[in-house]
Backbone as a ProteinNet text record, in pm:
[ID]
protein_1_A
[PRIMARY]
XXXXXXXXXXXXXXXXXXXXXXXXXXXXXXXXXXXXXXXXXXXXXXXXXXXXXXXXXXXXXXXXXXXXXXXXXXXXXXXXXXXXXXXXXXXXXXXXXXXXXXXXXXXXXXXXXXXXXXXXXXXXXXXXXXXXXXXXXXXXXXXXXXXXXXXXXXXXXXXXXXXXXXXXXXXXXXXXXXXXX
[TERTIARY]
-5635.9	-5614.2	-5473.1	-5373.3	-5234.9	-5209.5	-5271.3	-5254.5	-5310.6	-5419.9	-5480	-5384.9	-5320.4	-5222.6	-5107.9	-5060	-4951.2	-4993.3	-5115.6	-5165.3	-5175.2	-5224.7	-5235.9	-5097.8	-5000.4	-4863.9	-4803.9	-4822.2	-4768	-4835.4	-4967.7	-5040.3	-5000.8	-4978.6	-4944.1	-4799.2	-4708.9	-4566	-4523.3	-4581.5	-4542.6	-4391.7	-4333.4	-4186.9	-4128.9	-4019.5	-3947.8	-3827.2	-3781.5	-3672.7	-3726.1	-3652.2	-3703.9	-3720.9	-3842.8	-3865.7	-3835.9	-3720	-3675.4	-3768.4	-3823	-3915.8	-4041.4	-4087.8	-4204.6	-4169.8	-4047.4	-4004.3	-4009.1	-3961	-3965	-4109.6	-4198.3	-4339.7	-4399.9	-4379.9	-4439.7	-4377.5	-4248.7	-4185.6	-4246.4	-4269.7	-4334.8	-4477.7	-4547.7	-4684	-4687.1	-4593.1	-4584.7	-4558.8	-4469.1	-4439.1	-4561.5	-4634.3	-4753	-4861.8	-4888.7	-4992.9	-4956.1	-4829.1	-4784.7	-4801.3	-4770.1	-4787.7	-4934.2	-5023	-5166.5	-5213.6	-5166.6	-5208	-5158.4	-5032.1	-4974.8	-5033.2	-5079.8	-5135.2	-5283.4	-5357.8	-5498	-5581.5	-5543.7	-5617.7	-5596.7	-5477	-5446.4	-5517.2	-5535.6	-5598.9	-5748.2	-5800.5	-5942	-5982.8	-5902.9	-5929.2	-6024.8	-6136.2	-6233.5	-6217.8	-6168.7	-6153	-6005.2	-5945.4	-5802.6	-5770.9	-5865.5	-5838.6	-5806	-5864.9	-5835.3	-5689.9	-5643.6	-5504.5	-5408.9	-5450.9	-5368.6	-5355.9	-5464.2	-5460.5	-5369.8	-5381.1	-5296.8	-5149.2	-5119.7	-4981.3	-4928.8	-5011.1	-4969.4	-4942.9	-5027.9	-5008.6	-4880.7	-4854.3	-4731.8	-4608.7	-4615.7	-4503	-4479.7	-4587.7	-4574.8	-4515.8	-4556.7	-4502.4	-4353.6	-4313.7	-4171.5	-4090.5	-4141	-4070.2	-4059.6	-4166.3	-4164.9	-4060.6	-4056.3	-3960.6	-3817.3	-3795.3	-3660	-3606.8	-3696.4	-3652.6	-3665.4	-3693.4	-3695.8	-3553.1	-3526.7	-3392.1	-3358.9	-3231.3	-3186	-3178.2	-3157.8	-3153.6	-3251.8	-3277.5	-3375.1	-3341.1	-3435.8	-3407.9	-3386.6	-3421.7	-3403	-3259.4	-3177.7	-3037.7	-2960.3	-2857.2	-2784.1	-2711.5	-2705.8	-2639.6	-2513.1	-2458.1	-2340.2	-2219.6	-2143.4	-2018.3	-2034.3	-2149.7	-2169.1	-2151.3	-2071	-2051.5	-2181.7	-2196.8	-2317.3	-2296.4	-2397.6	-2390.7	-2373.4	-2274.7	-2250.8	-2138.4	-2100.2	-1990.6	-1858.7	-1748.2	-1617.5	-1587.4	-1525.5	-1494.7	-1385.1	-1391.5	-1292	-1281.6	-1162.1	-1142.6	-1204.6	-1256.1	-1319.6	-1459.8	-1516.3	-1653.2	-1658.2	-1763.2	-1787.5	-1844.5	-1837.2	-1887.4	-2036.6	-2081.1	-2223.8	-2309.8	-2247.3	-2323	-2416.6	-2379	-2459.9	-2586.8	-2604.4	-2721.4	-2770.9	-2790.8	-2832.1	-2977.3	-3030.9	-3159.5	-3130.1	-3226	-3203.1	-3159.7	-3219.2	-3183.2	-3037.2	-2991.6	-2852.2	-2758.6	-2798	-2715.2	-2706.5	-2817.8	-2819.1	-2746.8	-2753.2	-2687.3	-2543.9	-2502.4	-2368.7	-2339	-2441.5	-2423.4	-2350	-2354.7	-2288.3	-2137.3	-2085	-1940.3	-1885.7	-1972.2	-1930.4	-1822.5	-1835.4	-1729.3	-1594	-1594.7	-1470.7	-1407.7	-1489.6	-1437.7	-1384.6	-1451.7	-1405.6	-1270.8	-1258	-1130.7	-1020.5	-1052	-953.8	-912	-997.7	-965	-863.2	-864.7	-777.4	-645.3	-642.8	-520.2	-518.6	-401.8	-391.1	-453.4	-537.4	-606.3	-516.3	-519.7	-447.8	-549.2	-500.3	-589.2	-681.5	-633.4	-715.6	-824.6	-813.3	-906.6	-1027.4	-1033.9	-1146.1	-1218	-1343.5	-1422.6	-1372.6	-1401.1	-1377.9	-1479.2	-1448	-1538.8	-1674.9	-1776.7	-1910.9	-1919	-2019.8	-2033.9	-2030.9	-2099.6	-2108.6	-1977.5	-1886	-1763.5	-1639.3	-1655.9	-1542	-1486.9	-1355.7	-1287.3	-1333	-1340.8	-1375.6	-1513.4	-1611.1	-1746.5	-1747.9	-1677.9	-1672.2	-1605.5	-1498.1	-1426	-1514.9	-1589.2	-1678.1	-1790.1	-1848	-1954.2	-1901.4	-1780.6	-1722.1	-1694.1	-1647.8	-1617.9	-1743.9	-1858.2	-1983.5	-2040.2	-1997.1	-2043.7	-1983.4	-2056	-2010.6	-1978.3	-1887.5	-1852.6	-1707.6	-1670.8	-1533.8	-1510.5	-1387.5	-1353.3	-1426.1	-1429.3	-1495.7	-1644.8	-1710.2	-1854.1	-1880.5	-1793.3	-1810.2	-1789.2	-1690.8	-1669	-1790	-1847.3	-1966	-2086.5	-2100.5	-2210	-2194.5	-2072.1	-2047.1	-2051	-2006.9	-1992.6	-2072.7	-2170	-2246.8	-2318.5	-2379.1	-2451.5	-2354.3	-2239.2	-2139.3	-2091.6	-2071.6	-2028.4	-2134.5	-2262.6	-2370.7	-2377.5	-2363.5	-2369.8	-2254.3	-2133.9	-2017.1	-2028.3	-2077.4	-2095.9	-2199.4	-2308.5	-2411.8	-2360.3	-2289.4	-2235	-2132.8	-2047.8	-1946.6	-2011.8	-2117.8	-2188.6	-2251.1	-2313.8	-2373.3	-2265	-2151.7	-2041.6	-1989.7	-1976.5	-1926.2	-2022.8	-2153	-2251	-2268	-2255.1	-2273.5	-2145.7	-2030.8	-1902.9	-1899.8	-1934.5	-1933.3	-2033.9	-2146.7	-2246	-2193.4	-2120.3	-2067.8	-1960.5	-1875.2	-1768.9	-1825.7	-1940.8	-2003.5	-2056.8	-2112.4	-2169.3	-2057
4986.3	5046.6	5017.6	5042.2	5020.8	4872.6	4786.3	4642.6	4600.5	4663.7	4632.4	4669.2	4784.2	4826.3	4725.8	4680.6	4582	4452.5	4407.5	4283.3	4298.4	4413.7	4437.3	4440.1	4506.3	4509.7	4369.9	4290.6	4154.4	4070.6	4083.3	4005.9	4048.3	4177.9	4227	4194.6	4216.1	4197.7	4052.3	3975.3	3835.8	3823.2	3881.5	3882.8	3742	3718.5	3591.1	3600.2	3722.7	3744.3	3835.4	3843.6	3912.7	4063.2	4113.4	4257.6	4322.9	4383.2	4438.5	4549.6	4628.2	4734.2	4675.4	4562.9	4498.3	4439.5	4390.7	4342	4455.2	4571.9	4688.4	4722.4	4723.1	4752.6	4654.7	4525.3	4425.4	4425.9	4459.9	4471	4586.6	4698.6	4812.6	4775.9	4708.9	4664.3	4571.2	4479	4388.5	4465.4	4563.7	4643.4	4723	4782	4861	4772.1	4660.2	4569.3	4512.1	4480.7	4430.3	4537.3	4661.8	4771.6	4788.8	4778.2	4790.9	4676.6	4555.7	4439.7	4453.6	4492.5	4503	4618.9	4722	4840.2	4857.5	4749	4756.8	4844	4853	4939.1	5086.1	5122.3	5262.2	5305.3	5211.6	5246.1	5214.5	5161.4	5123.6	5032.3	4930.4	4835.9	4729.2	4712.1	4612.7	4480.1	4483.9	4361.1	4329.6	4274.7	4244.5	4134.2	4042.6	3929.8	3976.8	4085.4	4136.9	4184.1	4247.2	4292	4173.3	4067.7	3946.5	3880.1	3877.5	3820.4	3904.2	4037.3	4125.5	4108.7	4097	4077.6	3942.8	3840.3	3707.5	3708.8	3776.5	3785.8	3862.7	3970.4	4047.2	3964	3887.4	3801.4	3693.2	3635.1	3533.3	3593.6	3715.3	3781.8	3810.3	3855.8	3881.3	3752.5	3643.8	3516	3468.4	3484.1	3442.2	3520.4	3651.5	3734.2	3701.3	3675.8	3643	3514	3422.6	3295.4	3289.1	3402.9	3409.5	3425.8	3385.4	3404.6	3553.4	3584.5	3722.6	3776	3688.1	3729.3	3644.7	3683.9	3613.1	3466.6	3377	3233.6	3191.7	3277.1	3242.1	3263.1	3333.1	3353.9	3223	3202.4	3074.8	3052.6	2926.5	2889.5	2807.5	2816	2738.6	2788.9	2697.2	2725.3	2811.3	2808.8	2881.4	2781.3	2818.2	2732.3	2713.2	2596.7	2564.3	2604.1	2666.7	2707.7	2583.3	2586.6	2475.4	2383.6	2387.5	2303.6	2378.5	2305.5	2371.3	2460.9	2576.9	2668.3	2613.8	2653.5	2612	2719.6	2737.8	2838.8	2795.2	2672	2623.8	2681.1	2735.9	2786	2934	3001.4	3139.8	3141.4	3255	3272.8	3239.7	3175.7	3147.2	3273.2	3390.8	3516.8	3528.2	3466.2	3475.4	3391.2	3312.8	3225.6	3213	3324.3	3322.7	3361.9	3324.5	3376.4	3497.3	3586.4	3708.2	3675.9	3574.2	3536.4	3492.6	3414.2	3369.8	3488.7	3583.8	3701.7	3785.7	3807.6	3892.1	3828.4	3697.3	3629.3	3589.9	3600.8	3565.1	3417.7	3335.9	3193.4	3120.9	3173.1	3109.3	3114.6	3199.4	3212.2	3107.6	3032.2	2936.4	2839	2774.8	2682.9	2751.8	2874.7	2948.4	2983.8	3025.2	3058.9	2934.4	2821.7	2697	2656.2	2666.9	2633.2	2727.5	2855.9	2953.9	2934	2872.2	2844.8	2732	2639.7	2522.6	2538.4	2626.5	2643.2	2781	2819.6	2945.7	2927.3	3022.3	3012.2	3057.2	2982.7	3017	3053.1	3092.5	3133.8	3020.1	2896	2781.8	2749.3	2803.4	2771	2863.4	2962.6	3056.8	3056.8	3101	3105.9	3216	3197.8	3301	3412.2	3536.2	3647.8	3626.2	3678.1	3673.7	3750.6	3719.8	3776.1	3928.7	3992.1	4137.9	4204.5	4130	4189.8	4153.2	4090.1	4055.7	4181.9	4191.8	4313.2	4361.5	4272.2	4311.2	4377.3	4321.6	4378.1	4514.4	4526.5	4655.2	4761.4	4722.4	4815.9	4864.1	4772.7	4809.8	4901.5	4871.1	4956.8	5097	5105.2	5235	5313.9	5246.7	5314.3	5366.8	5302.1	5345.5	5471.6	5502.2	5624.2	5745.4	5855.4	5977.9	6083.1	6175.1	6284.8	6276.8	6364.9	6365.4	6242.1	6221.1	6104.2	6111.5	6230.9	6247.3	6217.3	6269.4	6243.7	6096	6031.4	5887.5	5807.2	5845.9	5778.3	5793	5913.6	5935	5858.8	5849.8	5770.9	5623.1	5573.4	5430.9	5394.6	5486.3	5454.4	5546.1	5618.8	5715.7	5655.2	5539.4	5475.1	5437.9	5383.6	5348.1	5471.7	5581.4	5705.3	5753.5	5747	5788.7	5700.6	5570	5478.1	5505.3	5516.9	5541.9	5676.7	5778.1	5910.1	5904.6	5834.7	5821	5750.1	5640.3	5565.4	5649.6	5719.3	5804.4	5917.3	5974.5	6082.1	6030.5	5914.2	5855.4	5825.1	5769.9	5742.1	5870.3	5974.3	6101.4	6162.4	6154.1	6210.5	6127.7	5997	5909.6	5888.6	5921.5	5904	5970.8	6100.9	6165.7	6104	6056.7	5995	5867.4	5790.2	5662.9	5686	5787	5813	5863.4	5929.7	5978	5861.3	5761.2	5645.8	5563.2
-1084.3	-1213.4	-1265.4	-1180.4	-1222.5	-1246.8	-1164.6	-1184.6	-1320.1	-1360.9	-1490.2	-1603.4	-1592	-1692.3	-1698.9	-1581.6	-1577.3	-1644.8	-1619.9	-1680.5	-1831.9	-1878.7	-2022.4	-2087.1	-2021.1	-2074.9	-2084.7	-1981.6	-1982.3	-2090.2	-2102.8	-2203.5	-2344.8	-2364.2	-2498.1	-2534.5	-2442.1	-2469.6	-2465.1	-2373.4	-2350.7	-2339.5	-2234.9	-2223.8	-2211.8	-2282.5	-2277.6	-2185.2	-2158.6	-2062.8	-1952.5	-1843	-1725.3	-1748.4	-1730	-1740.2	-1604.9	-1591.7	-1463.7	-1416.6	-1509	-1469.4	-1405.3	-1456.4	-1397	-1260.2	-1244.4	-1113.4	-1011.5	-1051.3	-963.1	-927.6	-1026.3	-1001.7	-902.5	-924.8	-836.8	-697.3	-686.4	-554.6	-476.2	-543.4	-477	-438.9	-528.3	-500.3	-379	-371.2	-256.9	-127.5	-132.8	-13.7	32.4	-61.3	-26.5	32.5	-32.5	17.4	154.2	173.7	304.3	411.4	378.3	474.5	511.1	413.6	441.6	530.2	502.1	582.2	725.9	741.8	876.9	956.6	887.9	955.6	924.2	920.4	879.6	972.7	1101.6	1193.9	1159.8	1119.3	1085.6	957.9	864	737.2	736.2	844.6	855.2	739.3	716.6	608.6	659.9	588.8	632.5	558.8	436.2	357.6	340.5	443.1	441	342.2	321.1	232.4	90.2	44.7	-89.5	-96.7	10	12.7	24.2	94.9	103.5	-33.9	-109.2	-243.6	-333.4	-324.1	-405.5	-368.8	-239.5	-194.5	-242.9	-236.1	-284.1	-434.3	-508.8	-653.8	-686.5	-612	-635.1	-600.7	-491	-453.2	-558.6	-609.7	-714.4	-841.8	-876.1	-994.5	-977.1	-857.2	-830.2	-843.8	-785.9	-793.5	-938.1	-1014.3	-1154.2	-1233.5	-1212.7	-1286.1	-1245.3	-1116.3	-1070	-1131.6	-1167.9	-1224.1	-1376.8	-1439.5	-1586	-1636.9	-1760.9	-1817.9	-1828.2	-1807.4	-1811	-1953.5	-2050.4	-2190.6	-2268.4	-2389.7	-2472.2	-2491.3	-2469.3	-2485.4	-2630.4	-2725.8	-2866.5	-2912.7	-2831.8	-2869.1	-2857.4	-2941.2	-2939.1	-2806.4	-2766.7	-2641.5	-2665.4	-2782.4	-2818.6	-2740.1	-2686.1	-2615.4	-2490.3	-2426.4	-2300.5	-2187.2	-2087.5	-1971.7	-1895.6	-1836	-1760.8	-1615.2	-1556.3	-1416	-1329.4	-1240.2	-1149.3	-1192.3	-1319.6	-1365.9	-1353.5	-1338.9	-1325.4	-1445.4	-1421	-1531.7	-1621.6	-1747.7	-1845.5	-1952.5	-2006.9	-2111.1	-2243.8	-2249.5	-2371.8	-2390	-2281.9	-2285.5	-2249.9	-2297.3	-2258.4	-2116.9	-2053.8	-1918.9	-1910.9	-1802.8	-1786.7	-1777.7	-1767.2	-1765	-1884	-1994.4	-2115.4	-2110	-2004.5	-1997.7	-1853.9	-1786.8	-1646.5	-1629.6	-1515.5	-1471.6	-1383.4	-1367	-1290.2	-1147.6	-1086.6	-950	-941.6	-1038	-1039.9	-1057.1	-1140.8	-1163.5	-1036.1	-969.1	-850.2	-732	-718.8	-606.8	-638.5	-762.1	-809.9	-778.9	-770.7	-740.7	-852.9	-973.7	-1086.8	-1074	-986.1	-965.6	-867	-802.9	-700.3	-748.4	-865	-908.3	-926	-975.5	-994.1	-859.4	-763.4	-630.5	-559.3	-578.4	-518.5	-577.7	-707.4	-773	-726.1	-711.3	-666.7	-522	-443	-303	-292	-387.9	-381.2	-456.5	-555.8	-633.1	-697.9	-745.4	-818	-955.7	-994.2	-1122.1	-1235.8	-1343.2	-1465.3	-1572.4	-1687	-1795.5	-1839	-1833	-1873.1	-1771.2	-1649.8	-1542.2	-1535.8	-1621.2	-1617.7	-1751.8	-1748.7	-1870.3	-1963.2	-2090.3	-2189.7	-2161.4	-2193.6	-2166.5	-2231.3	-2164.3	-2219.4	-2349.9	-2428.5	-2562.4	-2561.7	-2468.1	-2463.5	-2422.3	-2360.6	-2308.9	-2389.5	-2503	-2585.3	-2651.5	-2656.2	-2699.6	-2836.8	-2931.1	-3067.8	-3072.8	-3002.9	-3001.2	-2933.4	-2820.5	-2751	-2837.2	-2904.7	-2990.7	-3105.5	-3167.5	-3277.1	-3229.5	-3115.1	-3061.8	-3032.4	-2978.4	-2946.9	-3074.8	-3179.7	-3306.4	-3372.7	-3349.9	-3412.4	-3347.8	-3225.5	-3159.6	-3227.7	-3229	-3293.3	-3188.3	-3224	-3135.4	-3092.9	-2999.6	-2949	-2862.2	-2826.5	-2744.2	-2609.7	-2549.3	-2419.4	-2430.9	-2534.2	-2548.4	-2576.8	-2653.9	-2678.9	-2551.7	-2469.4	-2341.6	-2251.1	-2247.7	-2164.8	-2217.5	-2349.4	-2406.1	-2372.4	-2382.4	-2359.9	-2211.7	-2125	-1982.1	-1891.1	-1946	-1867.9	-1748.6	-1767	-1656.7	-1545.7	-1581	-1480	-1404.4	-1476.8	-1412	-1313.8	-1354	-1264.1	-1139.9	-1157.2	-1043	-947.4	-998.9	-913.9	-845	-917	-856.6	-744.7	-767.9	-664	-540.6	-561.1	-447	-372.1	-444.2	-379.2	-301	-354.9	-284.6	-155.6	-162.6	-41.7	61.4	17.8	110.2	173.1	93.5	144.1	245.5	216.5	308.1	434.4	422.6	538.7	617.4	561.1	630.6	765.6	777.1	907.5	1005.5	955.6	1044.1	1107.7	1031.9	1082.1	1186.6	1167	1264	1396.5	1393.6	1516.3	1598	1530.9	1600	1660.1
[MASK]
+++++++++++++++++++++++++++++++++++++++++++++++++++++++++++++++++++++++++++++++++++++++++++++++++++++++++++++++++++++++++++++++++++++++++++++++++++++++++++++++++++++++++++++++++++++

């Protein structure tokens, strides 16, 4: 049933960039199907081949989403650095034109790290900031928010605050456990 909903959503939306929510769905589906296959005696599964097909389809969907562009392919690609080429201040960061897999593995940073290993980096040796992180755009977005400065800061950086708070909480809770081991 849920797979049917996913297929209908994909057919209706026809995503051109990676749908991260669908990646999460298919990763969970792959984990569940793999668990059923590995524990078929515990679940009394008689038709394992159906679960193998479902697991294969989920794995193929995950791979497809990981290799989709991270942003819409219809957006302009003018002056964006190419992944794998040496960095230069003449181009914007390749972040603006990555696939999800490249973003998650940070493989696009390899030329910059290689250059930094051989010499001290100067301003001309690094890419210009990506479109979303340019000062003027960030400043305009912040000015468009309404409310006090604190509420605007929370609106603009709320997700980052939640992530940092979550990580800090996990570190605080796991800190005593690690020292015991």
